[in-house]
mmCIF file of C-alpha atoms in Angstrom:
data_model
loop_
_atom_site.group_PDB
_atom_site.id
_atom_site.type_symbol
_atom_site.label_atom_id
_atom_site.label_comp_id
_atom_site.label_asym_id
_atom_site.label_seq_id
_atom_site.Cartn_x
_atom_site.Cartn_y
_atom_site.Cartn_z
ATOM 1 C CA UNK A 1 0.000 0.000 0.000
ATOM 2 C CA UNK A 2 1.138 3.695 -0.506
ATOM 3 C CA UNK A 3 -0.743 7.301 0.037
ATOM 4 C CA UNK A 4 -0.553 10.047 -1.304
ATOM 5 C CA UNK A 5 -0.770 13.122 1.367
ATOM 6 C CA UNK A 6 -1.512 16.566 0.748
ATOM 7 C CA UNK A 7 -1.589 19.321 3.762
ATOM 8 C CA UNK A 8 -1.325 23.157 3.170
ATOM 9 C CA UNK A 9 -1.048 22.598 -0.342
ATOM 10 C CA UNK A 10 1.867 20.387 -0.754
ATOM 11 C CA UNK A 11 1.385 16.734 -1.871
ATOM 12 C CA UNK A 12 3.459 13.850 -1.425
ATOM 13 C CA UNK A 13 3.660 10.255 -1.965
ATOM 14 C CA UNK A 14 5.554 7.150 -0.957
ATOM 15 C CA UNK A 15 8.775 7.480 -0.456
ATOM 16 C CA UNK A 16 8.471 11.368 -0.311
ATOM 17 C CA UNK A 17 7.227 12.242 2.572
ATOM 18 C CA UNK A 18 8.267 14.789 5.221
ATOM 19 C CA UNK A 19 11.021 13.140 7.993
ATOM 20 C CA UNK A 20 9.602 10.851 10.291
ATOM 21 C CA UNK A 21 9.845 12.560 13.589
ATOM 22 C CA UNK A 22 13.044 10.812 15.922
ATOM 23 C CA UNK A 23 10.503 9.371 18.596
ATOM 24 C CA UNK A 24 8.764 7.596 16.389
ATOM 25 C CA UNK A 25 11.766 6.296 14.715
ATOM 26 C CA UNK A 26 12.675 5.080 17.847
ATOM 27 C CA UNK A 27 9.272 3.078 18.430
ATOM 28 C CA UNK A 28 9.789 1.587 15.243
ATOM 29 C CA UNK A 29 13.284 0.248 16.063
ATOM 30 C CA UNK A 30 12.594 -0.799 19.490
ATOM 31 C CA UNK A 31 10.156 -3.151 17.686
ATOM 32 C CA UNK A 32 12.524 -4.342 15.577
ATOM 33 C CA UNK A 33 15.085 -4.768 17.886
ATOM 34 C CA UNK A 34 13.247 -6.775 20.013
ATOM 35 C CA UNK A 35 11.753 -9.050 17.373
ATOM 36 C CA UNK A 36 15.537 -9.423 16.026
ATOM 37 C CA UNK A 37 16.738 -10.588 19.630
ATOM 38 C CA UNK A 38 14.026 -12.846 20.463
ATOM 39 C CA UNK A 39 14.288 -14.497 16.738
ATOM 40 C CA UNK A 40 17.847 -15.232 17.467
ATOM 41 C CA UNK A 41 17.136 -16.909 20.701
ATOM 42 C CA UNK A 42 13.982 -18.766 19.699
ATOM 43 C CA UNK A 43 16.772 -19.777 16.290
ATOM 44 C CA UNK A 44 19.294 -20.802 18.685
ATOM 45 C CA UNK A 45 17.320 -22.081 21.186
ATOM 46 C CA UNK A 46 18.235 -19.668 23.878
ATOM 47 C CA UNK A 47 16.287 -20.485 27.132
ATOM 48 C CA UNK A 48 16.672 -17.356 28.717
ATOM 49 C CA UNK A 49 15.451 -15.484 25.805
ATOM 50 C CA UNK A 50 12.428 -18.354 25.467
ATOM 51 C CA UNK A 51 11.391 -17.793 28.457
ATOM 52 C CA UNK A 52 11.515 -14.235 28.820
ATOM 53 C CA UNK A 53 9.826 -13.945 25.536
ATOM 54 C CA UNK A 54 6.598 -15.818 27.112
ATOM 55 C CA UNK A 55 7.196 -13.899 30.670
ATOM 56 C CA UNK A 56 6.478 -10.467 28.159
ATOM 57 C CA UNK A 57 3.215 -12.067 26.615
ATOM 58 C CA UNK A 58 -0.066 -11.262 27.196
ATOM 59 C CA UNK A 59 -1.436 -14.371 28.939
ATOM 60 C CA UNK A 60 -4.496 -13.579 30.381
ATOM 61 C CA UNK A 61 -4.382 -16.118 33.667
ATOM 62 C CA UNK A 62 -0.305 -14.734 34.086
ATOM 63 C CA UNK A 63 -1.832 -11.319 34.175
ATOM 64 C CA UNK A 64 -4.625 -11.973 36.719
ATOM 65 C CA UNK A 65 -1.843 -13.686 38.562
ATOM 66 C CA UNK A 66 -0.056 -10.810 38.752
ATOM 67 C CA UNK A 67 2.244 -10.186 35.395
ATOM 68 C CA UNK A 68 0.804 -6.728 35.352
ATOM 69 C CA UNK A 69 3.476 -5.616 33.046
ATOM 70 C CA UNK A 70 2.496 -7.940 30.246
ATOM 71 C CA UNK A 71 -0.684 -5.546 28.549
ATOM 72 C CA UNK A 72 2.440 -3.018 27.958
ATOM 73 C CA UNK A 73 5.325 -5.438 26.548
ATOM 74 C CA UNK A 74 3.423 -7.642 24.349
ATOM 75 C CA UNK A 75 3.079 -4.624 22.021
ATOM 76 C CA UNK A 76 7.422 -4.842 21.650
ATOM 77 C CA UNK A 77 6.733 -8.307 20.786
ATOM 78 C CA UNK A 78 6.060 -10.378 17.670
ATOM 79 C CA UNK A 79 6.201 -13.663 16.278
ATOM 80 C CA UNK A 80 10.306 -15.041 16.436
ATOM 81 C CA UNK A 81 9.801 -17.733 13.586
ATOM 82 C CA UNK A 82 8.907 -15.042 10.547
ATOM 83 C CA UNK A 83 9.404 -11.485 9.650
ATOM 84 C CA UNK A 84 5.625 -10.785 8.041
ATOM 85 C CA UNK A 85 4.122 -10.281 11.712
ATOM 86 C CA UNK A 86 6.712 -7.345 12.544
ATOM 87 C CA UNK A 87 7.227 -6.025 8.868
ATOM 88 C CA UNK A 88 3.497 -5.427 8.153
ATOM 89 C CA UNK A 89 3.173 -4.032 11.765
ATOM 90 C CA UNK A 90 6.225 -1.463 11.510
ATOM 91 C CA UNK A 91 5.450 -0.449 7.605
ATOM 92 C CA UNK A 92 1.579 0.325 8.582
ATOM 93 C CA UNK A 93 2.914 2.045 11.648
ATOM 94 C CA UNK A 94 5.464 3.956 9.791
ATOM 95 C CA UNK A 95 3.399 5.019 6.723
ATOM 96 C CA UNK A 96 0.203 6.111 8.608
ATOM 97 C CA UNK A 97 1.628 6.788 11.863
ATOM 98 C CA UNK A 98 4.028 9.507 10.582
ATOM 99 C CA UNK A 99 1.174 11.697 9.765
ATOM 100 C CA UNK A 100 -0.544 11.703 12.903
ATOM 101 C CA UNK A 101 3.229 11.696 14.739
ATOM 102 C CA UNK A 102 3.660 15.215 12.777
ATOM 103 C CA UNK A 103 -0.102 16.486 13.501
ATOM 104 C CA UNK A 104 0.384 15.321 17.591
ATOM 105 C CA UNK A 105 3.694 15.417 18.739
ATOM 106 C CA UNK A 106 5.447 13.626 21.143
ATOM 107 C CA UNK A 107 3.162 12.895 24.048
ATOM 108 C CA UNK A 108 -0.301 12.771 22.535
ATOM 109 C CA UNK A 109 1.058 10.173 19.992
ATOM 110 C CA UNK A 110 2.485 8.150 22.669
ATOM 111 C CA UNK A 111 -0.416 8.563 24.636
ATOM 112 C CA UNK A 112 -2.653 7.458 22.055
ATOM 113 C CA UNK A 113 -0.755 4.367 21.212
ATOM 114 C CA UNK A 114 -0.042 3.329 24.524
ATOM 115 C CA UNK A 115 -3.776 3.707 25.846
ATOM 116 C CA UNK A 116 -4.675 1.966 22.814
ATOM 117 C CA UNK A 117 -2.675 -0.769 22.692
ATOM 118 C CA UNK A 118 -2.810 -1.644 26.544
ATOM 119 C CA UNK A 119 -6.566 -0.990 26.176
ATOM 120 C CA UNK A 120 -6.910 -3.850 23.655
ATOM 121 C CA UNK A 121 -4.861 -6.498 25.927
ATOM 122 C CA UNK A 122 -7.733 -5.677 28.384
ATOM 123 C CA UNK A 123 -10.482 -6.300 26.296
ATOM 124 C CA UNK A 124 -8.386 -9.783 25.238
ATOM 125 C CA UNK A 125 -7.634 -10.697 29.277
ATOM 126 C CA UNK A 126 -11.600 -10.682 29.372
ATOM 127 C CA UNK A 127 -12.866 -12.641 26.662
ATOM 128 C CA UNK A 128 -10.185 -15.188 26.859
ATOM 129 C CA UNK A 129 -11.668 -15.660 30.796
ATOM 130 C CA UNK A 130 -14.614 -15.592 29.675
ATOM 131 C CA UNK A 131 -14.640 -18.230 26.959
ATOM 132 C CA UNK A 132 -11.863 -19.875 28.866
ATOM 133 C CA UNK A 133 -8.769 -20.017 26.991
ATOM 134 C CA UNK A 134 -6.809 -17.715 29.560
ATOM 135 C CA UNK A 135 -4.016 -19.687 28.993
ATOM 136 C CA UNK A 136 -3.767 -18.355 25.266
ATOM 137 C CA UNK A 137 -0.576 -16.094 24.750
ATOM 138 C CA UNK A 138 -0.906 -12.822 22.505
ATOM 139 C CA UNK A 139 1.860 -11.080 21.134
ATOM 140 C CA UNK A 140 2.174 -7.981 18.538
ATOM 141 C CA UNK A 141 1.288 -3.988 18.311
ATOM 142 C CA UNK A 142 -1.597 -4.606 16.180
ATOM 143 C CA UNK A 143 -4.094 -3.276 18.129
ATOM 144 C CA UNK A 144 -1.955 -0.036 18.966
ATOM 145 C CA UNK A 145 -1.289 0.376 14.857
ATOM 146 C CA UNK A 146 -4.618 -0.366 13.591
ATOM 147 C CA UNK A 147 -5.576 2.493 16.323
ATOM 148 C CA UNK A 148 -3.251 4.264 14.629
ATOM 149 C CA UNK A 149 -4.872 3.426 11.047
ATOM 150 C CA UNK A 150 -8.359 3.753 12.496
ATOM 151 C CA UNK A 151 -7.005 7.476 13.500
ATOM 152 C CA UNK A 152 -5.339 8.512 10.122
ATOM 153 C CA UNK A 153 -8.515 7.377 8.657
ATOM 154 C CA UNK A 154 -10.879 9.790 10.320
ATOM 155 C CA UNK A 155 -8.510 12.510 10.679
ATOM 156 C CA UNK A 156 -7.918 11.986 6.440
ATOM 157 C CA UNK A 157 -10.981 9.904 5.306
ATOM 158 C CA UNK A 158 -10.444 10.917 1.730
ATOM 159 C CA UNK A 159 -6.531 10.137 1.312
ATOM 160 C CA UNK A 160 -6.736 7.826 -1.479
ATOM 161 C CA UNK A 161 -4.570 4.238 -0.550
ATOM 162 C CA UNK A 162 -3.102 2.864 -3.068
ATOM 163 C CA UNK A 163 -3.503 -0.720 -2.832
ATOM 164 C CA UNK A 164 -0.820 -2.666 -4.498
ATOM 165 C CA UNK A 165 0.367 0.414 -5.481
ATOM 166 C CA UNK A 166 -2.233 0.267 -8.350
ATOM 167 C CA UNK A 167 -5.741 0.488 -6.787
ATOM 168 C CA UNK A 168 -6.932 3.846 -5.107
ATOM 169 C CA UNK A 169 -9.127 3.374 -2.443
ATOM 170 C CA UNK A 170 -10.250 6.498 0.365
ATOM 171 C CA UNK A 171 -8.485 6.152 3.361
ATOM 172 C CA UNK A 172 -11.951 5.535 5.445
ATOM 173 C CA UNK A 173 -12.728 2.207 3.192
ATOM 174 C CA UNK A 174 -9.473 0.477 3.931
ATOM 175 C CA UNK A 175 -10.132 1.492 7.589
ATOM 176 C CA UNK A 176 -13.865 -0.147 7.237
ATOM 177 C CA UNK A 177 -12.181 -2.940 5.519
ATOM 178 C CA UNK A 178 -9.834 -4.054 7.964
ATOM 179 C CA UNK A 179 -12.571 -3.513 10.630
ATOM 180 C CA UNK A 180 -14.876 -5.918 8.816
ATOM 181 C CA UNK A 181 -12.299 -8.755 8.113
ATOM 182 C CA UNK A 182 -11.350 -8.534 11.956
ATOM 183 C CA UNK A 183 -14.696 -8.549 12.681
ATOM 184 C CA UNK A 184 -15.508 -11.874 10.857
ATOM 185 C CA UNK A 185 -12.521 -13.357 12.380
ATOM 186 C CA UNK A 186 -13.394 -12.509 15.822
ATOM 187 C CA UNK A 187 -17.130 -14.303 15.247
ATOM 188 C CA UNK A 188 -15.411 -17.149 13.870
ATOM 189 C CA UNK A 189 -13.082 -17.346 16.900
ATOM 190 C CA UNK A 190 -16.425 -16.876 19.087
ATOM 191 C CA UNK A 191 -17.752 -19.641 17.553
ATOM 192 C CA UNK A 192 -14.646 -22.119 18.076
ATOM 193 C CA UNK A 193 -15.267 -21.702 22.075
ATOM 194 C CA UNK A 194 -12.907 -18.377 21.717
ATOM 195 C CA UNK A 195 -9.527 -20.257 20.678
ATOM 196 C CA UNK A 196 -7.983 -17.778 18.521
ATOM 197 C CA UNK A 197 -6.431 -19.390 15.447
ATOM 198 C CA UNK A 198 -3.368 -17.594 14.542
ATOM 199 C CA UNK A 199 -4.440 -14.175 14.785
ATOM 200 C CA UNK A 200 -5.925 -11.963 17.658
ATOM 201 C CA UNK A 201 -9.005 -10.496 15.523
ATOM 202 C CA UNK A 202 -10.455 -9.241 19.462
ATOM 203 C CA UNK A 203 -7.695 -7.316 20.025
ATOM 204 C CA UNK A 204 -7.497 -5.696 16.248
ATOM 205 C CA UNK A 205 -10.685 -5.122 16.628
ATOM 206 C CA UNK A 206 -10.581 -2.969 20.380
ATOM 207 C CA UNK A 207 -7.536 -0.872 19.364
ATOM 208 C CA UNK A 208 -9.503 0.348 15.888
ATOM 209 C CA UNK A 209 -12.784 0.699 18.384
ATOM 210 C CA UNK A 210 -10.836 2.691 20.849
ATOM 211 C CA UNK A 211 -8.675 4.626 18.556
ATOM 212 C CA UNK A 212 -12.298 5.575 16.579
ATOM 213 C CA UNK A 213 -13.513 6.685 20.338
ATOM 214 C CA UNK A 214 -10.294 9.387 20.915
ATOM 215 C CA UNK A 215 -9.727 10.623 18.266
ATOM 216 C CA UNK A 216 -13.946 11.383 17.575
ATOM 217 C CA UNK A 217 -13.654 12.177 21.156
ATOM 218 C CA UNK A 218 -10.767 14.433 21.048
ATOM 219 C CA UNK A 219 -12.016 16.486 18.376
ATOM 220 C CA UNK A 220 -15.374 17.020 19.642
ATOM 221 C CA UNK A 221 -17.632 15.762 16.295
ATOM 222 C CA UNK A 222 -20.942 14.764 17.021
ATOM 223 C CA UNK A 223 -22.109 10.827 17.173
ATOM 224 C CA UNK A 224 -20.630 10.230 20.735
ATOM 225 C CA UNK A 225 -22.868 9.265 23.511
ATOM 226 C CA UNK A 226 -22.943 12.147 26.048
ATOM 227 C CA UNK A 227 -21.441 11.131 29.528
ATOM 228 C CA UNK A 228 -21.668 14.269 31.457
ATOM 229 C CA UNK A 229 -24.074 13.775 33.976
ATOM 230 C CA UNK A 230 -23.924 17.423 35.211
ATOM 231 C CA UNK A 231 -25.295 18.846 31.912
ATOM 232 C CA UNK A 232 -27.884 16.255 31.974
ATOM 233 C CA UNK A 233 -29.317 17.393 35.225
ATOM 234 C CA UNK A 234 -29.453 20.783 34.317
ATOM 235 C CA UNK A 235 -31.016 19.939 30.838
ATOM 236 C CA UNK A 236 -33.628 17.563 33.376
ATOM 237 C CA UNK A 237 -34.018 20.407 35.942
ATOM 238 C CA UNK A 238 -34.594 23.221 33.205
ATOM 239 C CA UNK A 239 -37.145 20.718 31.667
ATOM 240 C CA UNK A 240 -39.235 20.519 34.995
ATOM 241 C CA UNK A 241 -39.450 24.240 35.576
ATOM 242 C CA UNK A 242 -40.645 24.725 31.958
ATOM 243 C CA UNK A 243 -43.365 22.688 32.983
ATOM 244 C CA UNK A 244 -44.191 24.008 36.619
ATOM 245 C CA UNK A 245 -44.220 27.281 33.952
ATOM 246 C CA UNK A 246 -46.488 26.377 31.817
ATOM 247 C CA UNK A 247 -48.995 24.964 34.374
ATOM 248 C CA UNK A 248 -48.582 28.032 36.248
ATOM 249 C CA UNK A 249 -49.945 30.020 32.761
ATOM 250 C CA UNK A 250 -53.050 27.344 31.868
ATOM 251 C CA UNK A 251 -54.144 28.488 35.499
ATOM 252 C CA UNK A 252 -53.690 32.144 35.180
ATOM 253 C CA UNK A 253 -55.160 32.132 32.030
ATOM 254 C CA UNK A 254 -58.273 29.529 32.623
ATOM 255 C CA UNK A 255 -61.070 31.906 31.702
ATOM 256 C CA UNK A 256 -59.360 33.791 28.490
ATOM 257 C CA UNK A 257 -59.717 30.852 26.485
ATOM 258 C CA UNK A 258 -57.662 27.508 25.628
ATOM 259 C CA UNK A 259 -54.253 27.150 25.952
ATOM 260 C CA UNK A 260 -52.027 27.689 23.097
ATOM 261 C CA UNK A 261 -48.947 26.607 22.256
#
């Protein structure tokens, strides 16, 4: 896939696009990194490394046990045995998360894809205990990136994608796309007791949901639920002394005719 970006009327494509800032350069190769250690030792059958690659994985039962650490490092971790699980991860992170990186900064960036991310595990820890496959391990930033998609998406819903580089397509359908797919797998999943098979469509699925909810939530566009309950009782209370009003006039005005409104 490439895009083609254009903000205050410059336009770039793929491979031209404005530096990626440093921190999230340095997301990108902490990834790496890791997945380049833990390969090594999973190649050379390292037991240390083995084991602390499953000590850093979300398992659900570990983390209700106590590995509280685990919905934060099993974003810096990806499959050992192949390089498609980290490369897809770091290119989709790289080519939509340098836009919002640029438009954020530093902290809200980090923010996002941390809350995200750790968010997602969450979601996983419970519907593994509930369907009972706690002891199911999940590794990968998918759920943080596809946040990160899900964001670029609404922020630039028109961006065309270029799909094999041939094929454009609006930046909103490939995030609808991806939703849908993970959405199918997830009901499949749901339907095999909750054993994932190969791919952890619940957690793809929370970080686009929650990634959807900030950024719609951060920019204040309508379709959110309202949650403040202060405004609502004042809305309530205004309501009831409209009313108390308007009785007070039908009495006043009993023998001048009927009431109109």
């Amino acid at each position: 896939m490439r895009y083609a970006y254009t903000r205050l009327g410059r336009s770039s494509g793929f491979g031209m696009l404005p530096a990626t800032p440093v921190f999230l350069k340095k997301l990108l190769w902490a990834n790496f990194i890791a997945w380049f250690v833990f390969a090594l030792g999973f190649a050379l059958e390292l037991r240390p490394l083995v084991f602390l690659f499953r000590w850093l994985s979300l398992t659900p039962q570990n983390f209700l046990s106590g590995a509280l650490w685990q919905p934060v490092t099993y974003m810096f971790l990806h499959d050992p045995q192949g390089l498609w699980h980290v490369g897809l991860n770091l290119f989709a992170l790289w080519m939509f998360g340098g836009t919002m990186a640029r438009d954020w900064g530093r902290v809200r960036f980090l923010r996002f894809y941390f809350i995200c991310g750790t968010g997602a595990a969450l979601v996983d820890v419970l519907i593994r205990t509930l369907t009972g496959t706690a002891g199911t391990a999940t590794v990968g930033a998918s759920g943080a990136v596809l946040a990160v998609v899900t964001a670029f998406a609404v922020t630039y819903p028109r961006t065309p994608i270029l799909i094999s580089f041939i094929l454009p397509v609006p930046a909103w359908v490939v995030a609808v796309a991806f939703a849908a797919i993970n959405l199918l797998g997830a009901v499949q999943d749901l339907a095999r007791g909750g054993n994932p098979a190969g791919t952890a469509f619940a957690i793809h699925l929370a970080g686009m949901f929650l990634g959807y909810y900030l950024v719609r939530r951060r920019g204040s566009l309508p379709g959110l639920p309202s949650v403040n309950l202060e405004a609502r009782w004042r809305r309530w209370r205004l309501r009831q002394a409209r009313r108390k009003f308007e009785v007070y006039m039908r009495e006043r005005d009993k023998g001048d005719g009927p009431w109109i409104q």
